[in-house]
Tab-separated table of C-alpha atoms and ligand atoms in Angstrom:
chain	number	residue	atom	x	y	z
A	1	UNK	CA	-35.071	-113.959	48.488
A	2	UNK	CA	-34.198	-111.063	50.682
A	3	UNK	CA	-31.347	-110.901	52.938
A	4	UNK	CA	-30.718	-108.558	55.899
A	5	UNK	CA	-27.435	-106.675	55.750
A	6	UNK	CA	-25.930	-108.919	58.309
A	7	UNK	CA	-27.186	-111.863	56.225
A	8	UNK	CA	-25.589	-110.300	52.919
A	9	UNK	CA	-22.948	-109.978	55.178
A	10	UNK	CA	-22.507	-113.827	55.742
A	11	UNK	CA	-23.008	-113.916	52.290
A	12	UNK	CA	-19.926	-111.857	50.900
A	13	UNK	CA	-17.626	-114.321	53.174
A	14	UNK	CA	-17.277	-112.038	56.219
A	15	UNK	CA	-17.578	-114.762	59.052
A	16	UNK	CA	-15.802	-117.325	56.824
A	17	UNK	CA	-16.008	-119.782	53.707
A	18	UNK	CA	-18.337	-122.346	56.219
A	19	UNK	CA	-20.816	-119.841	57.154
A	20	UNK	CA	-20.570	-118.088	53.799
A	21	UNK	CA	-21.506	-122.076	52.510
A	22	UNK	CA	-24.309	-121.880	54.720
A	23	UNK	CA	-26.154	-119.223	53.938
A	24	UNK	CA	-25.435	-120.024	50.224
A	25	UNK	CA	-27.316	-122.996	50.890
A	26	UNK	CA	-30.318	-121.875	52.523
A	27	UNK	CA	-30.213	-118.653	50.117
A	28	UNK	CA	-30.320	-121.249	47.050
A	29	UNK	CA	-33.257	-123.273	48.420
A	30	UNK	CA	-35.114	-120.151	49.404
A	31	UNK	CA	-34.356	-118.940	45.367
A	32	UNK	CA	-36.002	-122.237	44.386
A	33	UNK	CA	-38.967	-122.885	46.226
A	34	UNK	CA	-40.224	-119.236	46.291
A	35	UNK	CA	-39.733	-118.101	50.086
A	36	UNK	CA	-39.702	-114.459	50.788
A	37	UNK	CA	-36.779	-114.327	53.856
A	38	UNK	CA	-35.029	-116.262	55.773
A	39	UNK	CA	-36.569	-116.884	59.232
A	40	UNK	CA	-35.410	-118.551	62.831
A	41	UNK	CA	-34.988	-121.707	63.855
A	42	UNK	CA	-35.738	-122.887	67.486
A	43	UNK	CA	-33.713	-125.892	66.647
A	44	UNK	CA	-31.632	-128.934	64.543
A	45	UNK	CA	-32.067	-132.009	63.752
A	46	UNK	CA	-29.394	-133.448	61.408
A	47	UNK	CA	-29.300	-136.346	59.198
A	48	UNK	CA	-26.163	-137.667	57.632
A	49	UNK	CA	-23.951	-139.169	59.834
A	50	UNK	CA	-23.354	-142.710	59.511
A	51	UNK	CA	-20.587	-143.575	57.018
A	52	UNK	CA	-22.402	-145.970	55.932
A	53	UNK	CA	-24.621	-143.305	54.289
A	54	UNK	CA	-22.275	-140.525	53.773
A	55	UNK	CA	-18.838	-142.248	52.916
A	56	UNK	CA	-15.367	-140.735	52.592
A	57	UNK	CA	-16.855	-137.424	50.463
A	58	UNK	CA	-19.428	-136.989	53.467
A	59	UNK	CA	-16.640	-137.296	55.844
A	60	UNK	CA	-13.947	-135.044	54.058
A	61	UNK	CA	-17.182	-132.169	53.985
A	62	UNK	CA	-17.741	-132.222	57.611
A	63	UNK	CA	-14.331	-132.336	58.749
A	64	UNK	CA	-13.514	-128.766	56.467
A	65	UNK	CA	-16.555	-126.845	58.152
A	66	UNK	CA	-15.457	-124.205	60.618
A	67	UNK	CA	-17.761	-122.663	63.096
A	68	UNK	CA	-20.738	-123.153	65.692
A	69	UNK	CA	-24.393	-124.062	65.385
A	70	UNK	CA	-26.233	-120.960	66.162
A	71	UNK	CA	-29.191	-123.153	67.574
A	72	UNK	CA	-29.534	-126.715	69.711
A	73	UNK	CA	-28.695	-129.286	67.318
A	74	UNK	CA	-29.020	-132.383	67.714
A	75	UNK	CA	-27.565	-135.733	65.191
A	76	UNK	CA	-29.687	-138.530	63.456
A	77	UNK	CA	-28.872	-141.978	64.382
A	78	UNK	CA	-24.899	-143.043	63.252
A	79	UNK	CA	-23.628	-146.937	61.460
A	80	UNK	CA	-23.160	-147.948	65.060
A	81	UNK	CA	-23.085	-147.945	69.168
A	82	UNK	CA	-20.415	-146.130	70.109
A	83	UNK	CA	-19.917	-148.294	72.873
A	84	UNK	CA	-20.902	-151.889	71.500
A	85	UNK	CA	-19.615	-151.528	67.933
A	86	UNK	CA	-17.553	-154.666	68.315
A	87	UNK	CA	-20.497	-156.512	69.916
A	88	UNK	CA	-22.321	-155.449	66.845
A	89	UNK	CA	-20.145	-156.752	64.004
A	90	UNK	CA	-18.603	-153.466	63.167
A	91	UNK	CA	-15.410	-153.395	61.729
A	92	UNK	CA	-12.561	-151.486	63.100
A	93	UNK	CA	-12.157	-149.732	60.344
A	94	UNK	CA	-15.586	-148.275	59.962
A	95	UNK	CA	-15.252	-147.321	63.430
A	96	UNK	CA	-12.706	-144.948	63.154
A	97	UNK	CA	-14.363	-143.380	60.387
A	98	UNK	CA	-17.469	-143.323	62.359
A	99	UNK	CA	-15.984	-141.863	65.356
A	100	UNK	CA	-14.266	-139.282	63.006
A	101	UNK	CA	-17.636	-137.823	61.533
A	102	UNK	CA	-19.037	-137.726	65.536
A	103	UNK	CA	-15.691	-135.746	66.707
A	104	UNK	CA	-16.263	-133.431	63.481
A	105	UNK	CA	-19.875	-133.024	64.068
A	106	UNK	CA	-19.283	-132.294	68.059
A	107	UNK	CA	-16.554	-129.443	67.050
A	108	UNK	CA	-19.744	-127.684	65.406
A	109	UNK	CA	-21.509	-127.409	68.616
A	110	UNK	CA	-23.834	-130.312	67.649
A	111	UNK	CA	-25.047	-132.777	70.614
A	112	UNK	CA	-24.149	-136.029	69.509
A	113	UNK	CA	-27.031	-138.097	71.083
A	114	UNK	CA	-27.387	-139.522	67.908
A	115	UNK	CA	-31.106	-140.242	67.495
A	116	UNK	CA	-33.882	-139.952	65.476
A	117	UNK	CA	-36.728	-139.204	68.377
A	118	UNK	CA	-35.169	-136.313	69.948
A	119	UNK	CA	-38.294	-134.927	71.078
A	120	UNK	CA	-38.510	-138.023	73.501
A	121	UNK	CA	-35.302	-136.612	75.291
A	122	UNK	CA	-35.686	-132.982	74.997
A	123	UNK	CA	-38.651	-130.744	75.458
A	124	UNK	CA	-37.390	-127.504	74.513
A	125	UNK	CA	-36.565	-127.978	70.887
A	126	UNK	CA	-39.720	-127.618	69.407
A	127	UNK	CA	-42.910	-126.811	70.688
A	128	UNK	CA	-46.518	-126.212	68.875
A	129	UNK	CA	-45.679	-123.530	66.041
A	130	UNK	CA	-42.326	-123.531	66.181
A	131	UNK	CA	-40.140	-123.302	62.943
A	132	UNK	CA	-37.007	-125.867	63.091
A	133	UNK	CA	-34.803	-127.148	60.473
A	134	UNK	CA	-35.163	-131.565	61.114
A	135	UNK	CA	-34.362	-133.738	58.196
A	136	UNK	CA	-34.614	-137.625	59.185
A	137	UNK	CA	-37.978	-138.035	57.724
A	138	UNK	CA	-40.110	-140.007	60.628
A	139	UNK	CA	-38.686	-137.314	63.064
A	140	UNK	CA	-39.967	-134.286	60.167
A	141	UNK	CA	-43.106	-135.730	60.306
A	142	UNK	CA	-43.646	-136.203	64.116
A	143	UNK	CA	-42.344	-132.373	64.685
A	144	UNK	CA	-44.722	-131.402	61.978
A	145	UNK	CA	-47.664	-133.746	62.679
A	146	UNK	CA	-47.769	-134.755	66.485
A	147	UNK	CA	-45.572	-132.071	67.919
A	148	UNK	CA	-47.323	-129.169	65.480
A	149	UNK	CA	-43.678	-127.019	65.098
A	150	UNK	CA	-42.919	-126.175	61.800
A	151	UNK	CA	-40.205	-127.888	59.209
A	152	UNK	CA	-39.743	-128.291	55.771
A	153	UNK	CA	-38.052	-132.019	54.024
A	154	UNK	CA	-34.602	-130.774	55.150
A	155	UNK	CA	-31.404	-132.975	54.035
A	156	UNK	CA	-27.917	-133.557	56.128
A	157	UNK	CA	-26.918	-130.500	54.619
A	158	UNK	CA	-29.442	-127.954	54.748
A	159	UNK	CA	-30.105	-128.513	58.465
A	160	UNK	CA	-26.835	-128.175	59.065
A	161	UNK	CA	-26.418	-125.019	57.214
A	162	UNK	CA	-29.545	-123.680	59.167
A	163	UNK	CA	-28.242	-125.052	62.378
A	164	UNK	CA	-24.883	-122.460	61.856
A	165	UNK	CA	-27.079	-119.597	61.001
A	166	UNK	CA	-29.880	-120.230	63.133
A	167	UNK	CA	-32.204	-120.138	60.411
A	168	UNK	CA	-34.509	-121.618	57.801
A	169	UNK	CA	-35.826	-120.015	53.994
A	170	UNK	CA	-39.576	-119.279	54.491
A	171	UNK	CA	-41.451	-121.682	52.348
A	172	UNK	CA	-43.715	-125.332	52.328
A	173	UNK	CA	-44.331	-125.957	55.368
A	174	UNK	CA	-43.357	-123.258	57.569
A	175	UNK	CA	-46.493	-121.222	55.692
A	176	UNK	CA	-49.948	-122.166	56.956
A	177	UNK	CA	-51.630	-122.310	53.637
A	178	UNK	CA	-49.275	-125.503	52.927
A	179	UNK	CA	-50.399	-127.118	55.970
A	180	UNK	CA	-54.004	-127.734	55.109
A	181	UNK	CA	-55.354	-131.665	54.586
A	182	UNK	CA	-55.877	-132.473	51.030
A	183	UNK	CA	-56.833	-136.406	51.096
A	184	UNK	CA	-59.096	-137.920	53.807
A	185	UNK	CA	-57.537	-141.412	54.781
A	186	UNK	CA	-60.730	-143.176	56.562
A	187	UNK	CA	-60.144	-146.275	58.994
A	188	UNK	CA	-62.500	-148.966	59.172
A	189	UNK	CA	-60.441	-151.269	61.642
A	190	UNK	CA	-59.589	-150.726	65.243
A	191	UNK	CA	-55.725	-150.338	65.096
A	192	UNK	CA	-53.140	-151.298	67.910
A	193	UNK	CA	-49.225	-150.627	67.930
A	194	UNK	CA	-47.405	-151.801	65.163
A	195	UNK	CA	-51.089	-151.843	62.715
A	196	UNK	CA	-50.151	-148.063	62.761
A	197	UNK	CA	-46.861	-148.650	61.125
A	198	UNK	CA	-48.749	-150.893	58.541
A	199	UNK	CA	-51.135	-148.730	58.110
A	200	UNK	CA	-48.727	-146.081	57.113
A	201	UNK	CA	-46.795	-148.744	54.680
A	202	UNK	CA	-49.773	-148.627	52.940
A	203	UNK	CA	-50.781	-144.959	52.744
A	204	UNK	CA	-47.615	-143.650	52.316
A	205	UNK	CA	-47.686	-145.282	48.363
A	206	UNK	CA	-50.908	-144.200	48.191
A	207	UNK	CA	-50.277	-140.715	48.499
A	208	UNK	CA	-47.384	-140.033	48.125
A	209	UNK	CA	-46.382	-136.104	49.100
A	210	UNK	CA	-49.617	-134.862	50.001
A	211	UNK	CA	-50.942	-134.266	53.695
A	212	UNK	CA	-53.642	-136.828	54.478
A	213	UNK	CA	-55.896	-136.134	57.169
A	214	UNK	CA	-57.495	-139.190	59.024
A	215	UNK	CA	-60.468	-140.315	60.429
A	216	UNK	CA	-59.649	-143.487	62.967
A	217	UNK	CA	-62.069	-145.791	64.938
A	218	UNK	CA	-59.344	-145.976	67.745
A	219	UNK	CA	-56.965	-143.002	69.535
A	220	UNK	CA	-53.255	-143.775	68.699
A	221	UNK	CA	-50.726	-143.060	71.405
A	222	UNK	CA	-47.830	-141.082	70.348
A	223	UNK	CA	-45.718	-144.005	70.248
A	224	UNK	CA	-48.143	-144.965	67.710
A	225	UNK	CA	-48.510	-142.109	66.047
A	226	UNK	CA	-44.794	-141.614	65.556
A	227	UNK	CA	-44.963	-145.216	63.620
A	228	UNK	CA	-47.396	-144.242	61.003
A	229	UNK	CA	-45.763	-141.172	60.366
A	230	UNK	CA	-42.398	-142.711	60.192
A	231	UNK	CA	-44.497	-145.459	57.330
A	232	UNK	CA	-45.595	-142.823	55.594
A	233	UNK	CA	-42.530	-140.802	55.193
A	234	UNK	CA	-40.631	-144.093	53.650
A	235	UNK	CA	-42.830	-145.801	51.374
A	236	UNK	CA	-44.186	-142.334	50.628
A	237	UNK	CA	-43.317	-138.506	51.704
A	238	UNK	CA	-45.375	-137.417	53.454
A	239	UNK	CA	-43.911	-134.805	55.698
A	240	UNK	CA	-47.039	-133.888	57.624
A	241	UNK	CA	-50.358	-135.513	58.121
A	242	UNK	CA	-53.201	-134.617	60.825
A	243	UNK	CA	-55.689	-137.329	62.837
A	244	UNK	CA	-59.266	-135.561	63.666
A	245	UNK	CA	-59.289	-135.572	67.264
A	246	UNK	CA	-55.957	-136.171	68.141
A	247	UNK	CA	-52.726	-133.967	66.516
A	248	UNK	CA	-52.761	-130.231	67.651
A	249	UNK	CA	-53.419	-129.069	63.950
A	250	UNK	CA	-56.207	-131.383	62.508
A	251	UNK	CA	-59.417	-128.444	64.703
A	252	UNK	CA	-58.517	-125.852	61.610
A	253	UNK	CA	-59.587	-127.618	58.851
A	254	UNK	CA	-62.646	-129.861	57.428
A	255	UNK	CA	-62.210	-133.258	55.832
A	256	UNK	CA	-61.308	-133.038	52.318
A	257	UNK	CA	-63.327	-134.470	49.453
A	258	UNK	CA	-61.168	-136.791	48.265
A	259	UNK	CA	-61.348	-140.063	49.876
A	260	UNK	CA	-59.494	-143.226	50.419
A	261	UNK	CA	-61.282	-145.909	52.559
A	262	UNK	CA	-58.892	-148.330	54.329
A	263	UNK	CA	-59.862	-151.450	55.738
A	264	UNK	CA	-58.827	-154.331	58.043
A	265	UNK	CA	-57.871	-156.744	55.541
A	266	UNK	CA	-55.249	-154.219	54.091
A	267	UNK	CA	-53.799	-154.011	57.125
A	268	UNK	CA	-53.069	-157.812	57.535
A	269	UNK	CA	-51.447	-158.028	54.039
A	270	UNK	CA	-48.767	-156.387	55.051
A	271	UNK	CA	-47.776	-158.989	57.989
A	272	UNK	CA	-46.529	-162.214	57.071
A	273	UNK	CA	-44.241	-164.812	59.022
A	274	UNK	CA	-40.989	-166.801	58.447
A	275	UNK	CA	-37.954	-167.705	59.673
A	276	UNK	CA	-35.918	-164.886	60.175
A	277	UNK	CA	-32.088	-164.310	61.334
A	278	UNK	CA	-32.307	-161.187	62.822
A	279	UNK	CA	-35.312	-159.380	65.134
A	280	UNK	CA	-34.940	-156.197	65.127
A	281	UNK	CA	-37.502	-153.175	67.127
A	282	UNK	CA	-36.824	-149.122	67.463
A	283	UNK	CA	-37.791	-147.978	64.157
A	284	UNK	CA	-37.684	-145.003	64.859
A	285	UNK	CA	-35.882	-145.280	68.235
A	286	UNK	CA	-37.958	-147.346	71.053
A	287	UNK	CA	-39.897	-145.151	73.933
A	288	UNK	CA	-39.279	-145.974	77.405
A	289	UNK	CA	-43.253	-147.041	77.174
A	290	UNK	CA	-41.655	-148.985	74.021
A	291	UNK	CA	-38.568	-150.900	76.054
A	292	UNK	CA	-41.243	-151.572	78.819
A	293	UNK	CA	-43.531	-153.522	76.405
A	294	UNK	CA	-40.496	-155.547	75.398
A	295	UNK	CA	-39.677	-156.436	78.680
A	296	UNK	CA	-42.835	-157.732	79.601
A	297	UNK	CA	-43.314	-159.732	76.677
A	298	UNK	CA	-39.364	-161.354	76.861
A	299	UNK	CA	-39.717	-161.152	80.641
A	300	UNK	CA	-38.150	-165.476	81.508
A	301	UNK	CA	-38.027	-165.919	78.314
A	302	UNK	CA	-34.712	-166.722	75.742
A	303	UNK	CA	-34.167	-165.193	72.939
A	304	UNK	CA	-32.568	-167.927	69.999
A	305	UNK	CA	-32.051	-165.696	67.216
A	306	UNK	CA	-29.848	-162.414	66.903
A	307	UNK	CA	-32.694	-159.822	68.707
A	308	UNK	CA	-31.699	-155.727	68.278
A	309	UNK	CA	-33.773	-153.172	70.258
A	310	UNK	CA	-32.391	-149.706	68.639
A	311	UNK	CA	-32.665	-146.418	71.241
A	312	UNK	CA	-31.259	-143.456	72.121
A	313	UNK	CA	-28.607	-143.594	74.461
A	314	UNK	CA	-29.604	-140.993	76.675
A	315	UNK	CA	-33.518	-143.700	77.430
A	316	UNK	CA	-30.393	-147.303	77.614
A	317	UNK	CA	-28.474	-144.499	80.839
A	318	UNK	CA	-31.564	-143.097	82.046
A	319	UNK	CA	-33.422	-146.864	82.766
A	320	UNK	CA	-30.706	-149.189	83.413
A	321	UNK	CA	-32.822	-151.995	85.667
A	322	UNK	CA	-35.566	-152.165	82.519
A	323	UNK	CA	-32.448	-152.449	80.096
A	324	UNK	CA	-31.073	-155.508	82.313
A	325	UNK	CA	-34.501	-156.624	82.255
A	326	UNK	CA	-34.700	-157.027	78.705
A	327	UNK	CA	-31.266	-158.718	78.232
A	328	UNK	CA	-31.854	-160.939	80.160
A	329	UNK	CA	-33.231	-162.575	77.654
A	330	UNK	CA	-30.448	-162.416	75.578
A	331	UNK	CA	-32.069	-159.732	73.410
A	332	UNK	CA	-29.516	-156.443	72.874
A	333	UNK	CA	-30.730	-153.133	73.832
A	334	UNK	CA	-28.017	-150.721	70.903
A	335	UNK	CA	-27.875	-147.085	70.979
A	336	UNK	CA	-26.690	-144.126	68.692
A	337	UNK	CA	-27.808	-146.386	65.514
A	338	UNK	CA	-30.172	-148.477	63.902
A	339	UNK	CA	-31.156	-151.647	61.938
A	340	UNK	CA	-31.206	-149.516	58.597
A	341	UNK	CA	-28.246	-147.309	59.207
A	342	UNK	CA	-25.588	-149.609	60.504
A	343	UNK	CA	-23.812	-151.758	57.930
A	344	UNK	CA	-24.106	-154.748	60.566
A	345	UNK	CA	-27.370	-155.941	59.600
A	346	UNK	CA	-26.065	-156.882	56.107
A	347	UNK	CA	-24.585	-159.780	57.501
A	348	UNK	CA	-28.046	-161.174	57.556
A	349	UNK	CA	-30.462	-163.212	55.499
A	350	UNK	CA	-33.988	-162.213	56.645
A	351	UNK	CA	-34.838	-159.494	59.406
A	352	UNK	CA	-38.354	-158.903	61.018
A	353	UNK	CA	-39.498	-156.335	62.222
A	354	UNK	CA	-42.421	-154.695	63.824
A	355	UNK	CA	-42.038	-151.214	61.601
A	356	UNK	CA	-43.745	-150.189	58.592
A	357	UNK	CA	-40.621	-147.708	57.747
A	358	UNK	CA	-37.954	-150.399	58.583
A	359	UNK	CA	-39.955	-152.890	56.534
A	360	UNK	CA	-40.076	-150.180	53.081
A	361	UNK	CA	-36.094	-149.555	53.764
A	362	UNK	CA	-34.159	-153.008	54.970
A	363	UNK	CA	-34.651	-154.553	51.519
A	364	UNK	CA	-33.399	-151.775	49.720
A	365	UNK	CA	-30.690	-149.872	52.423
A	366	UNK	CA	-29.674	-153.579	54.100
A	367	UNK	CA	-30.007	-155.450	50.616
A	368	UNK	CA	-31.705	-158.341	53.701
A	369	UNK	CA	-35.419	-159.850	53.177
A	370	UNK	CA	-37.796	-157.932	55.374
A	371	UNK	CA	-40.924	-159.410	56.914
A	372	UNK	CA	-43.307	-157.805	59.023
A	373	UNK	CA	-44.941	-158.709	61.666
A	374	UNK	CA	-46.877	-157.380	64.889
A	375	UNK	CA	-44.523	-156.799	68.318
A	376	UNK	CA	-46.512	-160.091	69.523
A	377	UNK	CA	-44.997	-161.784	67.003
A	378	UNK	CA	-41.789	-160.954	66.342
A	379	UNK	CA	-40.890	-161.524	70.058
A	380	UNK	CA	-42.648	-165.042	69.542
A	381	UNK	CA	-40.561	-165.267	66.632
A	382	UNK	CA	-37.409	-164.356	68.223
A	383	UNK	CA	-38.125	-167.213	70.996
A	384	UNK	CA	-38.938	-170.081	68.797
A	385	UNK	CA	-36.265	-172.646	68.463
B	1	PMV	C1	-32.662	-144.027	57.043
B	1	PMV	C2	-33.125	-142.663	57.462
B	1	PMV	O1	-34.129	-142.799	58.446
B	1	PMV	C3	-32.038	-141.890	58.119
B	1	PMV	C4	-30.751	-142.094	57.485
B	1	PMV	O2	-30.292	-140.943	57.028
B	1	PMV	P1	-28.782	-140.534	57.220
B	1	PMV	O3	-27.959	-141.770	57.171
B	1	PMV	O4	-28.734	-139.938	58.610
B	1	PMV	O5	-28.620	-139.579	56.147
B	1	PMV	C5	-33.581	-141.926	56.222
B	1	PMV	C6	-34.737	-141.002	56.431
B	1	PMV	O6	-35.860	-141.473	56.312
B	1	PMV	O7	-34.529	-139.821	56.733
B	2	SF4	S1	-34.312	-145.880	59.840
B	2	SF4	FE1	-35.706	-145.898	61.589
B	2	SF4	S2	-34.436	-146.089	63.435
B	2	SF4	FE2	-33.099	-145.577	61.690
B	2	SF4	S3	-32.908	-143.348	61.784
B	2	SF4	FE3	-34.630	-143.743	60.422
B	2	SF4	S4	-36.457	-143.814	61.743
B	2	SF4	FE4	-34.676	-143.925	63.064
């Protein structure tokens, strides 16, 4: 891959062994997967921060790195609020640790809001065309899909390392001919809220890492939208996926000839019911239009089982009354973290949830039974004696 002089500059060590890691990084992938140049990033979105994912080595690697994030930045969800870690079952131990990989990730320049829907806080970091450097998968898939900006897979790593240079190797998806459909996923059901996420549990193994395009009977929301991608990214990886009508990309391109037909039934295989110990919504991270569906449907109600509603801290400061609202019920509204990330959901036996993603990843990240069920019902679930 080519590199400017100021870039082979980087390269020899002249701004220092962390940007000189950096652009070793990005100069690697580039080598690999065939791009021509390295090109610039409007923004970050970094994965890799809760200890409970990255452990002492992950720790020990952010807390050598010296420099500043040429580009906004912004961190993935972390093993716990910052605030209510206590409240949550965290231990103090953990916490320090936790704290320790925020402080080292702050020193970098990166915003700490610790979430995985960014875009639902800021405008500015990525807009239709835009290249960016993202790597939790639901939130690659929603810049790529819903937003129409331009990202590869990234890792903790490699968005980091683009974050300090400001820039991303030119390949996959940041080229228009890898942005084409090349499976058409057709509906036959009319689909509402959490459907979406089950519908995505179910194309996601179906295929895998190529970009479906889909035909629907009815218009998803973005909060919708955001669920099926976030599906498809964890029980398959799929980075990018159009909807005819609906995301900014799907005009360009016909239908492609291969075809999957879905239908109703499949979607209700995927719910089921029992008796779980934990509820658990914000997979990804809960809208405000999210938190005020919640509230309605626990509004004078009690919750009698453990109930987490996972945001981003920046929605919990900006809508305190609809927070109080909701727990009211008894129901916690955590930020900074989630159901998958934090080790505090171990501690249970069953969770449900009302996310296809949440539902591929709590068996396996949590080791906890997952069932799935719609918002409805989980909130009925989460009242029942
Ligand atoms: C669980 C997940 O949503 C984010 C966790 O990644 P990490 O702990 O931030 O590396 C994984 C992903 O799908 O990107
Ligand atoms: S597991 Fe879900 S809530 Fe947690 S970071 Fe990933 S998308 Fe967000």
């Amino acid at each position: 891959m080519y590199l400017t002089p100021e870039e082979e500059a980087i390269f020899n060590g002249e701004r220092g062994a962390t940007y000189q890691k950096a652009i070793e990084i990005l100069a690697a992938l580039g080598d690999i997967y065939g791009a021509d140049r390295l090109i610039p990033i409007k923004s970050a979105q970094i994965a890799g921060v809760s200890y409970k994912t990255i452990g002492e080595a992950g720790l020990e690697w952010i807390s050598d790195l010296k420099g500043k994030v040429a580009v906004p930045s912004i961190l993935n969800p972390a093993g716990m609020d910052r605030e209510c870690w206590k409240e949550m079952g965290v231990s103090q131990d953990f916490a320090d640790k936790q704290q320790k990989i925020i402080r080292a990730y702050e020193a970098l320049g990166v915003r700490t809001e610790c979430t995985c829907t960014p875009y639902s806080i800021f405008d500015n970091l990525a807009g239709l065309g835009d290249h960016v450097a993202w790597s939790e998968s639901s939130a690659i898939s929603y810049a790529n899909s819903v937003i129409g900006a331009r990202t590869n897979r990234e890792g903790g790593p490699s968005a980091l390392s683009a974050a300090l240079i400001g820039k991303t190797p030119n390949y996959g998806f940041h080229l228009d001919e890898n942005r084409k459909p090349d499976i058409l996923i057709r509906v036959d059901a009319a689909l509402h809220n959490s459907d979406y996420g089950a519908l995505g549990y179910i194309v996601g193994e179906m295929v895998g890492d190529k970009v479906p395009f889909f035909k629907l009977k009815s218009a998803p929301s973005k909060d919708e939208l955001k669920s099926l991608g976030a599906a498809m990214a964890a029980s398959g990886a799929v980075a990018l996926y159009h909807v005819s009508g609906i995301t900014p990309e799907a005009g360009k391109y016909d239908p492609p000839e291969e075809k999957i037909m879905i239908e109703q039934g499949q979607i209700k295989e995927v719910y089921s019911s029992g008796e779980p110990d934990l509820i658990a919504f914000g997979c990804p991270h809960s809208s405000v239009e999210e938190l005020v569906g919640l509230a309605r449907l626990l509004d004078g109600k009690k919750v009698k089982k453990d109930v987490w509603i996972c945001t981003s801290r920046a929605i919990k400061k900006k809508h305190p009354e609809l927070v109080k609202q909701i727990e009211r019920s008894g129901a916690k509204v955590f930020c900074d973290t989630c159901m998958v990330v934090s080790p505090a959901s171990e501690r249970f036996n069953c969770m449900m949830v009302n996310s296809g993603k949440a539902h591929k990843y709590v068996p396996n990240l949590c080791g906890v039974k997952s069932i799935m069920a719609t918002t409805e019902e989980c909130v009925k679930a989460a009242v029942r004696d």
